[in-house]
Coordinates of C-alpha atoms in Angstrom, one line a residue:
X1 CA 17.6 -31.9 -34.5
X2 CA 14.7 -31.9 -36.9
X3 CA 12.3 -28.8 -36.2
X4 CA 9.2 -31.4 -34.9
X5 CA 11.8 -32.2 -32.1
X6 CA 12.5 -29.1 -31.4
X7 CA 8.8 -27.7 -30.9
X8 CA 8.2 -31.2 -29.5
X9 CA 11.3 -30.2 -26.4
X10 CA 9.8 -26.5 -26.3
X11 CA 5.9 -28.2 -25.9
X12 CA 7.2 -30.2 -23.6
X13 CA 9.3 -27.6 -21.5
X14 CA 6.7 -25.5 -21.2
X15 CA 3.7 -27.7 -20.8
X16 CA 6.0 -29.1 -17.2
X17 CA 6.8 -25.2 -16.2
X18 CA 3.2 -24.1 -16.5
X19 CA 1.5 -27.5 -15.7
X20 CA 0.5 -26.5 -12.0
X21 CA -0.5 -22.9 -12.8
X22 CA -3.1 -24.2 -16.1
X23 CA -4.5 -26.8 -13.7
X24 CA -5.2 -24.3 -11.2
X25 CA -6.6 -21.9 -14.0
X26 CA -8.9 -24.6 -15.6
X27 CA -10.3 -25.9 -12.0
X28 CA -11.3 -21.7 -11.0
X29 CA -12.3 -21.1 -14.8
X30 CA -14.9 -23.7 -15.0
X31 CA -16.1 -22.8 -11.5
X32 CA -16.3 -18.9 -12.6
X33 CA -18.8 -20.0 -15.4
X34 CA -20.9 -20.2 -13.0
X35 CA -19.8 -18.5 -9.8
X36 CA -23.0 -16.0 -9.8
X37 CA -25.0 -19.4 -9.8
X38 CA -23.1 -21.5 -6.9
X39 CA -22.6 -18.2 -4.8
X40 CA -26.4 -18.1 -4.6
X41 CA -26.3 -21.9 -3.7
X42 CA -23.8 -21.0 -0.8
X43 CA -25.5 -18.1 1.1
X44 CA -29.2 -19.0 0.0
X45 CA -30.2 -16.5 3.6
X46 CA -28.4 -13.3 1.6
X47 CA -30.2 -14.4 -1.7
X48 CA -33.8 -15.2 -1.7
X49 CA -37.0 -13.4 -0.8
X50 CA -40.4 -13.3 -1.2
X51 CA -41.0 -10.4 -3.9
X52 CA -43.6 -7.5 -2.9
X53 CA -45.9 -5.5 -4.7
X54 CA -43.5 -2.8 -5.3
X55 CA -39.9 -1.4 -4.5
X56 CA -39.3 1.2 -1.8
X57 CA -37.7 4.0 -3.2
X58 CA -34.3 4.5 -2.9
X59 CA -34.2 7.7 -0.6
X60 CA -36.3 4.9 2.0
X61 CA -34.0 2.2 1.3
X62 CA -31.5 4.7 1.7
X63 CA -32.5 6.2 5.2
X64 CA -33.6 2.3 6.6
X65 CA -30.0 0.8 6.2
X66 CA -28.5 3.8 7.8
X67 CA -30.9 3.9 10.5
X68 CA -29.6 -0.1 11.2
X69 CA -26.1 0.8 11.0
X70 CA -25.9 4.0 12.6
X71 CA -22.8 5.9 11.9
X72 CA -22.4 4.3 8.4
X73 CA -23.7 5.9 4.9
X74 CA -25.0 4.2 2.1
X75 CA -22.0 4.2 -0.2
X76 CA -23.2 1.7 -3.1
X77 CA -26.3 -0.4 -4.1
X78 CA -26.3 -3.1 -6.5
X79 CA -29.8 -3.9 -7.9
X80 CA -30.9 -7.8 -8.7
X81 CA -32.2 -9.0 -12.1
X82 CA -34.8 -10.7 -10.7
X83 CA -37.2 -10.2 -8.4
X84 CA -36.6 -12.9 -6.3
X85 CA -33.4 -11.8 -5.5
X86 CA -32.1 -9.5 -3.0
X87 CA -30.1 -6.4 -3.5
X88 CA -26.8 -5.4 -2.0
X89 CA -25.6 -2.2 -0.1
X90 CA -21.8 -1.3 0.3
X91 CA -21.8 1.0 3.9
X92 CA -19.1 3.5 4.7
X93 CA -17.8 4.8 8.1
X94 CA -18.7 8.3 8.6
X95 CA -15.6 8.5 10.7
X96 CA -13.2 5.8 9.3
X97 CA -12.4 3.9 6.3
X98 CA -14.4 0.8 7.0
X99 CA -17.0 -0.4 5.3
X100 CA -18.8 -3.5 5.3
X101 CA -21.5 -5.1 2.6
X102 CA -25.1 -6.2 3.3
X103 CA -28.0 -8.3 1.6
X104 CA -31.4 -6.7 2.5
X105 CA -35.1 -6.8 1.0
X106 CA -35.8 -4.0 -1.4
X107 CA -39.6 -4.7 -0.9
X108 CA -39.6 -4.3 2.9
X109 CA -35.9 -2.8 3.6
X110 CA -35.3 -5.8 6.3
X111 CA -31.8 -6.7 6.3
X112 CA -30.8 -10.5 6.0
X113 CA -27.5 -10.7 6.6
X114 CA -23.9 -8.9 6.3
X115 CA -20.6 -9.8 4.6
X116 CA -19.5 -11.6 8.0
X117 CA -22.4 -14.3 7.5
X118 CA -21.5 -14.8 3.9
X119 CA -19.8 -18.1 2.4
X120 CA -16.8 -15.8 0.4
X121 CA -15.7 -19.2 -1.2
X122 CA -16.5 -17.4 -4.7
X123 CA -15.0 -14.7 -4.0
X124 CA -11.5 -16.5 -3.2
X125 CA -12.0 -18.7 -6.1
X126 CA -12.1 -15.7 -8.5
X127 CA -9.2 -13.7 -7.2
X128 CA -7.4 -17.3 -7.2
X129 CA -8.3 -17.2 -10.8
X130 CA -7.0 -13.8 -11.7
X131 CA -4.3 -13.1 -9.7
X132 CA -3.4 -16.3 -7.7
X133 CA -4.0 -14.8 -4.6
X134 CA -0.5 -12.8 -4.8
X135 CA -1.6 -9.6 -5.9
X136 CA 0.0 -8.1 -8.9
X137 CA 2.7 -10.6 -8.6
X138 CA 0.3 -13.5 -8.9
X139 CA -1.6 -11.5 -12.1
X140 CA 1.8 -11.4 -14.0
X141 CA 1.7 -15.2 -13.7
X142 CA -1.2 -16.0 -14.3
X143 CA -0.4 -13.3 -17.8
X144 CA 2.9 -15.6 -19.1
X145 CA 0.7 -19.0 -18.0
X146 CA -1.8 -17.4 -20.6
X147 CA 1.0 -16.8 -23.3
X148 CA 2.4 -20.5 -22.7
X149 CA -0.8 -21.8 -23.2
X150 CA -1.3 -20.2 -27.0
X151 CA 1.6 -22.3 -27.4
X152 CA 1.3 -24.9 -26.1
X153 CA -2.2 -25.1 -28.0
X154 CA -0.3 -24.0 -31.2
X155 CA 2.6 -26.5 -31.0
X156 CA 0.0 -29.1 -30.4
X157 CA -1.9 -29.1 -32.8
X158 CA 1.7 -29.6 -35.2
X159 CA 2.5 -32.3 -32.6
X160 CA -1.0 -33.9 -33.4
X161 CA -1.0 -33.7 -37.0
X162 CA 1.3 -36.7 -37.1
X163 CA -0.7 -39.2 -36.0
X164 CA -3.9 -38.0 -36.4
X165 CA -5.7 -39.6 -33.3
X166 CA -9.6 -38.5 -32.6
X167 CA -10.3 -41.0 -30.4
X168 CA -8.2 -43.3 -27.7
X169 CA -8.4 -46.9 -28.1
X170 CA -9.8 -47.8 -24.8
X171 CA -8.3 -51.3 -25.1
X172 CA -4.5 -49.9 -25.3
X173 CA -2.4 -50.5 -22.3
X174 CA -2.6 -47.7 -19.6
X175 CA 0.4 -45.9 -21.0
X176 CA -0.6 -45.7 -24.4
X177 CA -4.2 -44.6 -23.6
X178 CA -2.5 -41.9 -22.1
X179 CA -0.8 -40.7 -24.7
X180 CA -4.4 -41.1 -26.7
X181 CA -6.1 -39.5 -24.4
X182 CA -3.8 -36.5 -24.5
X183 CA -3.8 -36.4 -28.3
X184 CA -7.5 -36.7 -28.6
X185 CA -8.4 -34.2 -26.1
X186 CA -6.0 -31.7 -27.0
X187 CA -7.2 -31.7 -30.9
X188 CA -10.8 -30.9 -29.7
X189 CA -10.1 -28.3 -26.8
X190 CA -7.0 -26.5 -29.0
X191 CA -9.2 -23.7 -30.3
X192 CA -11.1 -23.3 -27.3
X193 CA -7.6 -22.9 -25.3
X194 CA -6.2 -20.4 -28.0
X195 CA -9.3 -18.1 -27.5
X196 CA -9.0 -18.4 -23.3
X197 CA -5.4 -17.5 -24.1
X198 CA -6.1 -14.9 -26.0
X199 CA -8.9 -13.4 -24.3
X200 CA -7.0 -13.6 -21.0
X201 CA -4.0 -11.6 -22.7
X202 CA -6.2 -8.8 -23.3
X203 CA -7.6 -8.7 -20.0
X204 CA -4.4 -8.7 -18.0
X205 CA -3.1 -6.3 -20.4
X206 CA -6.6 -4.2 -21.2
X207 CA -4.4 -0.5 -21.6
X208 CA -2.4 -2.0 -24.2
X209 CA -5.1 -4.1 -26.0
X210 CA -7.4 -1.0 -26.1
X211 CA -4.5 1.2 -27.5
X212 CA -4.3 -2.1 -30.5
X213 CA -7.8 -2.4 -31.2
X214 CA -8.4 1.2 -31.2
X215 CA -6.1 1.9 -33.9
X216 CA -6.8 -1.2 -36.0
X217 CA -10.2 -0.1 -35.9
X218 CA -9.9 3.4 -36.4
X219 CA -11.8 4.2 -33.2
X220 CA -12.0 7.5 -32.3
X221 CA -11.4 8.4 -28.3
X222 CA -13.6 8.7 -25.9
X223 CA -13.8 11.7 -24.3
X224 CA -11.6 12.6 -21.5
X225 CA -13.1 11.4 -18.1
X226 CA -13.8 14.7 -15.6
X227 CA -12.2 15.8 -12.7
X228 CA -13.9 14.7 -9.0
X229 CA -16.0 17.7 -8.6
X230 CA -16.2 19.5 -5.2
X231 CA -19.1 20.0 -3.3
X232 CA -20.6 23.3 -3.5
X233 CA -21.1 24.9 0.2
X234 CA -24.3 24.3 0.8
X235 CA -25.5 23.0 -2.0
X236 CA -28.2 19.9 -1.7
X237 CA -27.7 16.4 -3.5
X238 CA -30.6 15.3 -5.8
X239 CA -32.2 12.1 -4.0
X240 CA -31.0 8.6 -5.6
X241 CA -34.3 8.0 -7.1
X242 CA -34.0 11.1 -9.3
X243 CA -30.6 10.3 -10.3
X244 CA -31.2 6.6 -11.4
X245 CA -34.2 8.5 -13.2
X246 CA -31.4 10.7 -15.2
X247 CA -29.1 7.9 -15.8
X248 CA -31.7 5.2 -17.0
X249 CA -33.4 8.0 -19.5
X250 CA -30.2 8.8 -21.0
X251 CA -29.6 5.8 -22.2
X252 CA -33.6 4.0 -23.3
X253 CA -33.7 0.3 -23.1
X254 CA -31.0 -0.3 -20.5
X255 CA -31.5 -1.4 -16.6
X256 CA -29.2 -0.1 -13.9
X257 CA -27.4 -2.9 -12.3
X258 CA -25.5 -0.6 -9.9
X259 CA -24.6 2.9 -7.7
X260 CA -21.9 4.4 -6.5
X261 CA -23.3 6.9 -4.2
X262 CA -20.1 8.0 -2.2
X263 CA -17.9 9.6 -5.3
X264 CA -18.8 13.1 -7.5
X265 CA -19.6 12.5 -9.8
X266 CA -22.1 9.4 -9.3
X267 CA -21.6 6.3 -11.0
X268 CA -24.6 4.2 -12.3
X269 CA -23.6 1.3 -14.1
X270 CA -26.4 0.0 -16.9
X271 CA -27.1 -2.9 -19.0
X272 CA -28.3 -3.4 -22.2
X273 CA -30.5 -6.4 -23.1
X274 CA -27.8 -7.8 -25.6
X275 CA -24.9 -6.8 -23.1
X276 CA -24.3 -10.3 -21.2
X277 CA -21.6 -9.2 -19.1
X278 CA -22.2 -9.6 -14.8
X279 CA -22.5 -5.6 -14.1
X280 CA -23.2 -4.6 -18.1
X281 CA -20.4 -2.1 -19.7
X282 CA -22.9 1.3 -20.0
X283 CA -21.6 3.7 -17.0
X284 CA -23.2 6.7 -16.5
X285 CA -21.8 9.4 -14.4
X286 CA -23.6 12.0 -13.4
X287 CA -22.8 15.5 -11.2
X288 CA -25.2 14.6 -8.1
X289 CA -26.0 18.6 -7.6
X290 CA -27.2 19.7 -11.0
X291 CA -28.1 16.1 -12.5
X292 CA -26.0 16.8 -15.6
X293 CA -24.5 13.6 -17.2
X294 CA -21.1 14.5 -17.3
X295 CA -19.5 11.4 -18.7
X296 CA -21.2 8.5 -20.4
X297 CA -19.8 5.2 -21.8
X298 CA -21.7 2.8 -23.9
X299 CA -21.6 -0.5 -24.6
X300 CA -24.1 0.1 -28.1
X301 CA -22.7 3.5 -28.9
X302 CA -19.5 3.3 -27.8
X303 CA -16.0 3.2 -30.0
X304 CA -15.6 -0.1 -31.6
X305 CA -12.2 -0.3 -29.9
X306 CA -13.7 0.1 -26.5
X307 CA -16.5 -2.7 -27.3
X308 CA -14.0 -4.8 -28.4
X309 CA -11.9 -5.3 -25.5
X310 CA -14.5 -4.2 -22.5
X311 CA -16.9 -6.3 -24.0
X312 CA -17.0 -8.6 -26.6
X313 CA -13.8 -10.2 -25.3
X314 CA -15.4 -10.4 -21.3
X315 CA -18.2 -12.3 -23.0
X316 CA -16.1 -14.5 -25.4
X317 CA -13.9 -15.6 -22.2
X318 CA -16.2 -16.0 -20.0
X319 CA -18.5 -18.1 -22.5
X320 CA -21.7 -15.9 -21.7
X321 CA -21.3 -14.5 -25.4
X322 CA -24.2 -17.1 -26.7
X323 CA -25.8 -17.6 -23.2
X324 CA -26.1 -21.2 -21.2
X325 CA -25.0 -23.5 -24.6
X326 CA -21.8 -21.2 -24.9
X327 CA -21.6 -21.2 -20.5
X328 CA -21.6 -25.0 -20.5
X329 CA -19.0 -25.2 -23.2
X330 CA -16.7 -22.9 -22.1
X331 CA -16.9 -24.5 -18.0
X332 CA -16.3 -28.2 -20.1
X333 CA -13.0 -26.7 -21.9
X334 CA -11.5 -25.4 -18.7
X335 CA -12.0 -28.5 -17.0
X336 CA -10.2 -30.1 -19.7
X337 CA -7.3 -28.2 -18.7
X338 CA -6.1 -29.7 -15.8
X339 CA -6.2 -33.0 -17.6
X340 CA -4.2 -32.3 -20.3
X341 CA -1.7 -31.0 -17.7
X342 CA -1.8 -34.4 -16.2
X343 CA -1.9 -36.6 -19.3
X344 CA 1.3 -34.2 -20.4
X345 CA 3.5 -34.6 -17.5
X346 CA 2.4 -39.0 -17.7
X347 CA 3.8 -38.9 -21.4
X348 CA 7.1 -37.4 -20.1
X349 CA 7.0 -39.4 -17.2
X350 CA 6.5 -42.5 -18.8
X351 CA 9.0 -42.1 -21.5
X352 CA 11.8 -41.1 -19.1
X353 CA 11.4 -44.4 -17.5
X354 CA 11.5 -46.4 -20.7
X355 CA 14.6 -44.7 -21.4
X356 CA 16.3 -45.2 -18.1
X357 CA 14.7 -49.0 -18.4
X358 CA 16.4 -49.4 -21.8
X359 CA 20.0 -48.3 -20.6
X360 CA 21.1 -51.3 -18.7
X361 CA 20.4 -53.4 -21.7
X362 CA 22.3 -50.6 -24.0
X363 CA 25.3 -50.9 -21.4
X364 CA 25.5 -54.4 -21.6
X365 CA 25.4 -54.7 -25.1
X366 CA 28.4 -52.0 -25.2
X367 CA 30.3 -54.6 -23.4
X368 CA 29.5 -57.5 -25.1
X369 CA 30.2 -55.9 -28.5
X370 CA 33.6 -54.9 -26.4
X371 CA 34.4 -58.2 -25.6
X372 CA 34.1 -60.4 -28.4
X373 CA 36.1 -57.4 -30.2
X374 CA 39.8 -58.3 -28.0

């Protein structure tokens, strides 16, 4: 067996094993280009508002949602890029461990809806994405379906080099414009899958990838996260308003996106202008009794280890990295996932009939060559 065969049986192999899981992989990924953008279209109530003059302050938002949910505290707010848009509010039991998530107007404090009204079809799609809906079962998966596919984008491009074909002949006979079709598509999209692959690898496996990149890099560690500090007895918390105050001026130039109000020390997520991931990759934390940043991670000062994998990769995988040109591109290449997984499994298909179609005849010559031989 000459070594193209051989990659040719592997390509194959593998393309049939993982087929179902890429498909599924390339449908999600090209709808999670966009997912902030369709879950708006989905649950327009719990989106849009008419903007106000001016923001309440966080202390009133603060005492308005717990005055409609009485017995629930404000846990977590996550603040909208535009003003437009409404914000969101993650409420905790005071007595049990449920919680439940609300859409409300930061200009007036009304509420517009909870997470029972809300169209979670995103939200599926996106842990259907990572982690198949199995849990960490489904994320190991979906981590070997990521390593096949560098293969499979590798061995192609060997496979291709053959023939050469940049374009199917759309007057070839359906079988053989399959088999163009595969080619062609698979040339174009082949360094565009070997990034997703990539990218996805270091995602799954985030612990290990920072470990690499910090030591190729030379990246010194960050400094050790500290302990959940208890409350002191009657000590009183600053207000939100002055810790988001804190947390935006120790980092200039960067927007809060988010607050974790129910943990010590607080958690304030930021984003720089350049940083074009969802949530942005600056966290502050901060102790909510003496307003002393205790911890702080950024995404312009940060290691280059930490960058790296946090987030240049997020942006590189998710296409955001060069805004809506880069979006569109990377929602066309997953979509062109599932059809290589179709064209694939057709060329196998296809050529396993030929064979079976051809064996008859092979039989029958045996006999006649048999025949005329006694």
């Amino acid at each position: 067996m000459t070594v193209r065969r051989l990659i040719l049986a592997i390509h194959l192999w593998m393309g049939l094993c993982a087929a179902l899981f890429l498909a599924l992989l390339g449908i999600t990924g090209g709808l999670m280009v966009f997912e902030n953008e369709i879950d708006r279209a989905l649950n327009p109530k719990l989106t849009w508002i008419q903007p106000g003059d001016h923001y309440l302050s966080l202390t009133e938002i603060q005492t308005r949602l717990e005055r409609g949910y009485p017995g629930y505290t404000v846990a977590g707010l996550a603040f909208s890029p535009r003003k437009d848009m409404a914000w969101d509010a993650f409420l905790q039991s005071k007595t049990s461990r449920r919680g439940t998530g609300i859409a409300f107007n930061p200009f007036t404090g009304d509420i517009l809806g909870d997470e029972a009204e809300r169209n979670d079809s995103m939200n599926k799609v996106h842990q259907l994405h990572l982690r198949l809906l199995a849990g960490n079962a489904g994320a190991t998966i979906v981590s070997v379906a990521a390593v096949l596919l560098l293969f499979l984008s590798i061995s192609g491009i060997v496979l291709w080099w053959r023939r050469k074909i940049f374009a199917p002949d759309w007057r070839n006979p359906p079988k053989k414009l399959n088999f163009d079709v595969h080619q062609a598509l698979g040339i174009y999209s082949s360094f565009f899958l070997m990034v997703f692959s990539v990218t996805a690898m270091v995602i799954h496996w985030e612990g290990k990838a920072t470990f690499i990149a910090d030591r190729l890099t030379h990246s010194p560690e960050p400094p050790p996260f500290p302990p959940a500090q208890r409350r002191v007895p009657g000590a009183i918390a600053l207000s939100p308003d002055r810790l988001l105050a804190i947390a935006e001026g120790s980092v200039p130039g960067a927007q809060a996106t988010m607050m974790q109000l129910a943990d010590s020390p607080i958690r304030i997520a930021i984003k720089y202008p350049e940083d074009r991931t969802p949530a942005g990759r600056t966290n502050v934390f901060i102790d909510p009794y003496t307003g002393k940043v205790v911890h702080l991670l950024s995404s312009r000062a940060g290691p280059l280890g930490f960058r790296i994998v946090k987030l240049w990769n997020r942006e590189i995988h998710t296409g955001d990295i060069g805004g809506l040109p880069t979006r569109i591109l990377a929602c066309l290449i997953s979509l062109s996932l599932p059809l290589l997984t179709l064209t694939g499994p057709l060329i196998w298909w296809n050529r396993r009939t030929k064979r079976k179609s051809q064996l008859p005849i092979a039989n029958c010559q045996l006999r006649t060559v048999a025949f005329k031989s006694q």
